[in-house]
Coordinates of C-alpha atoms in Angstrom, one line a residue:
M27 CA 5.8 16.4 -16.4
Q28 CA 7.0 15.9 -12.8
N29 CA 3.2 15.5 -11.7
Y30 CA 2.2 13.3 -14.6
L31 CA 1.5 10.3 -12.3
Y32 CA -0.9 12.2 -10.0
H33 CA -3.0 12.9 -13.1
V34 CA -3.4 9.3 -14.4
N35 CA -6.8 8.0 -13.6
P36 CA -6.5 5.9 -10.4
L37 CA -8.5 3.1 -11.8
V38 CA -6.2 2.8 -14.7
K39 CA -3.1 3.0 -12.4
M40 CA -4.6 0.3 -9.9
G41 CA -5.6 -2.1 -12.8
M42 CA -2.2 -1.9 -14.6
I43 CA -0.4 -2.6 -11.4
V44 CA -2.4 -5.4 -10.4
V45 CA -1.6 -6.9 -13.8
L46 CA 1.9 -6.1 -13.7
I47 CA 1.9 -8.3 -10.0
F48 CA 0.1 -11.1 -11.4
W49 CA 2.6 -11.3 -14.1
L50 CA 5.3 -11.3 -11.9
T51 CA 3.8 -14.1 -9.7
T52 CA 4.4 -16.5 -12.8
K53 CA 8.1 -15.5 -13.1
F54 CA 10.5 -17.3 -11.0
S55 CA 13.9 -15.9 -12.4
I56 CA 15.8 -12.8 -11.1
Y57 CA 15.5 -10.6 -14.1
E58 CA 11.8 -9.9 -14.5
P59 CA 11.6 -8.6 -10.7
L60 CA 14.7 -6.9 -10.8
I61 CA 13.6 -5.0 -14.1
V62 CA 10.1 -4.2 -12.5
C63 CA 11.6 -2.9 -9.1
I64 CA 14.2 -0.6 -11.1
F65 CA 11.5 0.5 -13.5
A66 CA 8.8 1.3 -10.8
I67 CA 11.3 3.2 -8.5
G68 CA 12.6 5.2 -11.6
L69 CA 9.0 5.9 -12.6
T70 CA 8.1 7.0 -9.3
W71 CA 11.0 9.4 -8.5
I72 CA 11.1 11.0 -12.2
L73 CA 7.2 11.2 -12.8
G74 CA 5.9 11.5 -9.4
K75 CA 7.4 14.3 -7.7
I76 CA 7.2 12.6 -4.3
D77 CA 8.6 13.2 -0.8
G78 CA 11.9 11.3 -0.9
K79 CA 12.3 10.9 2.7
R80 CA 8.8 9.6 3.2
W81 CA 9.2 7.1 0.4
L82 CA 12.4 5.7 1.7
L83 CA 10.8 5.5 5.1
S84 CA 8.1 3.3 3.6
F85 CA 10.6 1.2 1.3
L86 CA 13.3 0.3 4.0
P87 CA 11.1 -1.9 6.1
F88 CA 10.4 -4.1 3.1
L89 CA 14.2 -4.1 2.2
F90 CA 14.7 -5.6 5.8
V91 CA 12.0 -8.3 4.6
C92 CA 13.7 -9.0 1.5
V93 CA 16.9 -9.7 3.3
I94 CA 15.1 -12.0 5.6
Y95 CA 13.4 -13.9 2.7
I96 CA 16.7 -14.3 1.0
W97 CA 18.3 -15.4 4.3
N98 CA 15.5 -18.1 4.9
A99 CA 15.6 -19.5 1.4
L100 CA 19.2 -19.8 1.6
L101 CA 19.3 -21.4 5.0
F102 CA 16.3 -23.8 4.5
P103 CA 16.1 -24.9 1.0
S104 CA 14.1 -27.7 -0.5
Q105 CA 15.8 -30.9 -0.9
Q106 CA 15.4 -30.6 -4.6
L107 CA 17.1 -27.3 -4.5
K108 CA 19.7 -28.3 -2.3
T109 CA 20.9 -31.4 -4.8
S110 CA 20.6 -29.6 -8.1
G111 CA 23.0 -27.1 -9.5
E112 CA 26.6 -26.4 -8.9
V113 CA 27.6 -26.2 -5.1
L114 CA 28.7 -22.4 -4.4
M115 CA 29.4 -22.9 -0.7
E116 CA 29.2 -25.5 2.2
W117 CA 29.4 -24.8 5.6
G118 CA 27.7 -27.4 8.1
F119 CA 24.3 -28.0 7.3
V120 CA 24.0 -24.9 4.9
I121 CA 24.6 -25.8 1.4
V122 CA 24.2 -23.1 -1.2
T123 CA 23.9 -24.2 -4.8
T124 CA 23.3 -22.1 -7.8
K125 CA 19.7 -23.2 -8.1
S126 CA 19.0 -22.3 -4.4
L127 CA 20.7 -18.8 -4.7
T128 CA 18.7 -18.1 -7.9
Y129 CA 15.4 -19.0 -5.9
A130 CA 16.3 -16.9 -3.0
L131 CA 17.2 -13.9 -4.9
S132 CA 14.1 -14.4 -7.0
L133 CA 11.8 -14.4 -3.8
G134 CA 13.6 -11.3 -2.3
L135 CA 13.6 -9.3 -5.4
R136 CA 9.9 -10.1 -5.9
V137 CA 9.1 -8.6 -2.7
L138 CA 10.9 -5.5 -3.6
A139 CA 9.1 -5.3 -7.0
F140 CA 5.7 -5.7 -5.2
T141 CA 6.8 -3.1 -2.7
S142 CA 7.9 -0.6 -5.5
L143 CA 4.8 -0.9 -7.6
S144 CA 2.6 -0.6 -4.3
L145 CA 4.4 2.6 -3.4
L146 CA 4.2 4.2 -6.8
F147 CA 0.5 3.7 -6.3
I148 CA 0.2 4.9 -2.8
H149 CA 2.6 7.9 -3.2
T150 CA 1.0 9.3 -6.5
T151 CA -2.9 8.6 -5.6
K152 CA -5.1 10.5 -3.6
P153 CA -7.6 8.2 -1.8
E154 CA -10.5 10.6 -2.6
N155 CA -9.7 10.5 -6.4
L156 CA -9.5 6.4 -6.2
I157 CA -12.9 6.1 -4.5
L158 CA -14.7 8.8 -6.7
S159 CA -13.2 7.0 -9.9
M160 CA -14.5 3.7 -8.6
V161 CA -17.8 5.2 -8.2
Q162 CA -17.8 7.0 -11.4
H163 CA -16.3 4.5 -13.8
G164 CA -16.0 1.3 -11.8
K165 CA -19.9 1.0 -10.8
L166 CA -19.2 1.2 -7.1
S167 CA -22.2 1.8 -4.9
P168 CA -22.1 5.3 -3.6
K169 CA -23.4 4.1 -0.1
I170 CA -20.2 2.0 0.3
A171 CA -17.9 4.7 -1.3
Y172 CA -19.2 7.6 0.9
S173 CA -19.1 5.2 3.8
I174 CA -15.3 4.4 3.2
L175 CA -14.5 8.3 2.5
A176 CA -16.3 9.3 5.8
G177 CA -14.4 6.6 7.7
Y178 CA -11.1 7.9 6.0
Q179 CA -11.8 11.5 7.2
F180 CA -12.4 10.2 10.7
L181 CA -8.6 8.7 11.0
P182 CA -6.8 12.1 11.6
S183 CA -9.4 13.0 14.4
M184 CA -9.2 9.6 16.2
K185 CA -5.6 10.2 16.5
E186 CA -6.1 13.7 18.1
E187 CA -8.6 12.1 20.3
F188 CA -6.4 9.4 21.4
F189 CA -3.9 12.1 22.6
L190 CA -6.6 14.0 24.4
I191 CA -7.7 11.1 26.3
Q192 CA -4.3 10.2 27.1
Q193 CA -3.6 13.9 28.4
A194 CA -6.8 14.0 30.4
N195 CA -5.8 10.8 32.1
M196 CA -2.2 12.4 33.0
V197 CA -4.1 15.5 34.4
R198 CA -6.2 13.2 36.7
G199 CA -3.1 11.6 37.8
V200 CA -3.6 8.1 36.4
P201 CA -0.2 6.5 36.4
K202 CA 1.4 5.4 33.2
A203 CA 1.4 1.6 32.7
R204 CA 4.7 -0.1 32.8
S205 CA 3.7 -3.9 32.7
I206 CA 2.3 -5.7 29.4
R207 CA -1.0 -6.3 31.5
G208 CA -1.0 -2.7 32.4
K209 CA -0.4 -1.4 28.9
I210 CA -3.5 -3.8 27.6
L211 CA -5.8 -2.6 30.5
E212 CA -4.8 1.2 29.5
M213 CA -5.8 0.4 25.8
K214 CA -9.1 -0.9 26.8
R215 CA -9.5 2.5 29.1
Y216 CA -8.8 4.4 25.8
A217 CA -10.7 2.2 23.4
I218 CA -14.2 2.6 25.1
P219 CA -14.3 6.4 24.9
M220 CA -13.0 6.3 21.5
M221 CA -15.6 4.1 20.3
A222 CA -18.3 6.1 21.9
N223 CA -17.0 9.1 20.2
A224 CA -16.8 7.2 16.9
I225 CA -20.2 5.8 17.1
R226 CA -21.8 9.3 18.0
K227 CA -19.6 10.9 14.8
A228 CA -21.0 8.1 12.5
E229 CA -24.5 8.8 13.5
Q230 CA -24.2 12.6 13.0
T231 CA -22.5 12.0 9.6
A232 CA -25.6 9.7 8.5
F233 CA -27.9 12.3 9.6
A234 CA -26.2 15.1 7.8
M235 CA -26.0 12.9 4.5
E236 CA -29.6 12.2 4.8
A237 CA -30.5 16.0 5.5
R238 CA -28.6 16.8 2.2
G239 CA -30.7 14.2 0.2
F240 CA -28.2 11.4 -0.1
T241 CA -30.0 8.2 -0.8
G242 CA -27.2 6.0 -2.3
N243 CA -29.0 6.1 -5.6
R244 CA -26.9 6.4 -8.8
E245 CA -29.5 7.8 -11.2
G246 CA -29.5 11.4 -11.9
R247 CA -26.3 11.9 -9.6
T248 CA -24.1 14.7 -10.5
Y249 CA -20.5 15.3 -9.1
Y250 CA -18.7 18.2 -7.9
H251 CA -15.5 16.7 -8.6
W252 CA -15.1 14.4 -11.7
V253 CA -12.2 12.1 -12.0
P254 CA -11.8 11.8 -15.9
F255 CA -9.8 9.4 -18.4
S256 CA -7.3 11.2 -20.3
W257 CA -4.3 10.9 -22.8
R258 CA -2.1 10.2 -19.7
D259 CA -3.9 7.0 -19.3
P260 CA -3.0 4.9 -22.6
L261 CA 0.5 6.4 -22.0
F262 CA 0.8 5.0 -18.5
V263 CA -0.7 1.6 -19.8
A264 CA 2.3 1.6 -22.4
L265 CA 5.0 2.5 -19.8
L266 CA 3.9 -0.2 -17.7
T267 CA 4.2 -2.7 -20.5
I268 CA 7.8 -1.7 -21.1
P269 CA 9.1 -4.3 -18.4
I270 CA 7.1 -7.1 -20.0
V271 CA 8.5 -6.3 -23.4
V272 CA 12.0 -5.9 -22.2
S273 CA 12.0 -9.1 -20.4
L274 CA 10.8 -11.1 -23.4

């Protein structure tokens, strides 16, 4: 059951998360985003079998964004929020009322709720399965889908190329840039050979796909890997409606 979220169809998972995000945008209290945030984090950790350290590293920057949101909303509330509700604190130009505090916490918690839902999807979904599911069930054109997959496969090799070019420059005695202008010129020096390599690889991939009979047509196409719907999908839909039912 720990791998449950990995086996939910990515299209169903994405659809339900989008629905929940849209539902949250219509709520301006503290409770709904708080419930969704706790629920999404609990679901990810219990049914996702994720790398905890990686998840925390992804989550912490958004915790900082949440604090910034709350801080800004408390410091610079609208005139309506500043004059409505009971005054909790007054210090110089800073006036915190019950209304402005609720609004600030609502904004911050909404950021955390969106983040926890997004991380649930990102940490429990393989990009290949998402693209395949969109082709097989979402009628996405194979030309677009396989172009995205090919581009995704290039990302790790681009990182290696960057380090290779960097090391080649060091071997040739090119000094490392210290100033901002120097760093911009350095990036330009790295970008040109990387773009040339990327164009060459894209051309080779296009030739390889054509040689294997890829035309982009959907009719008669078979798939080596099929991403099916299963009993896990309605269960996932039911699970994600729990926060909506609880907050009613």
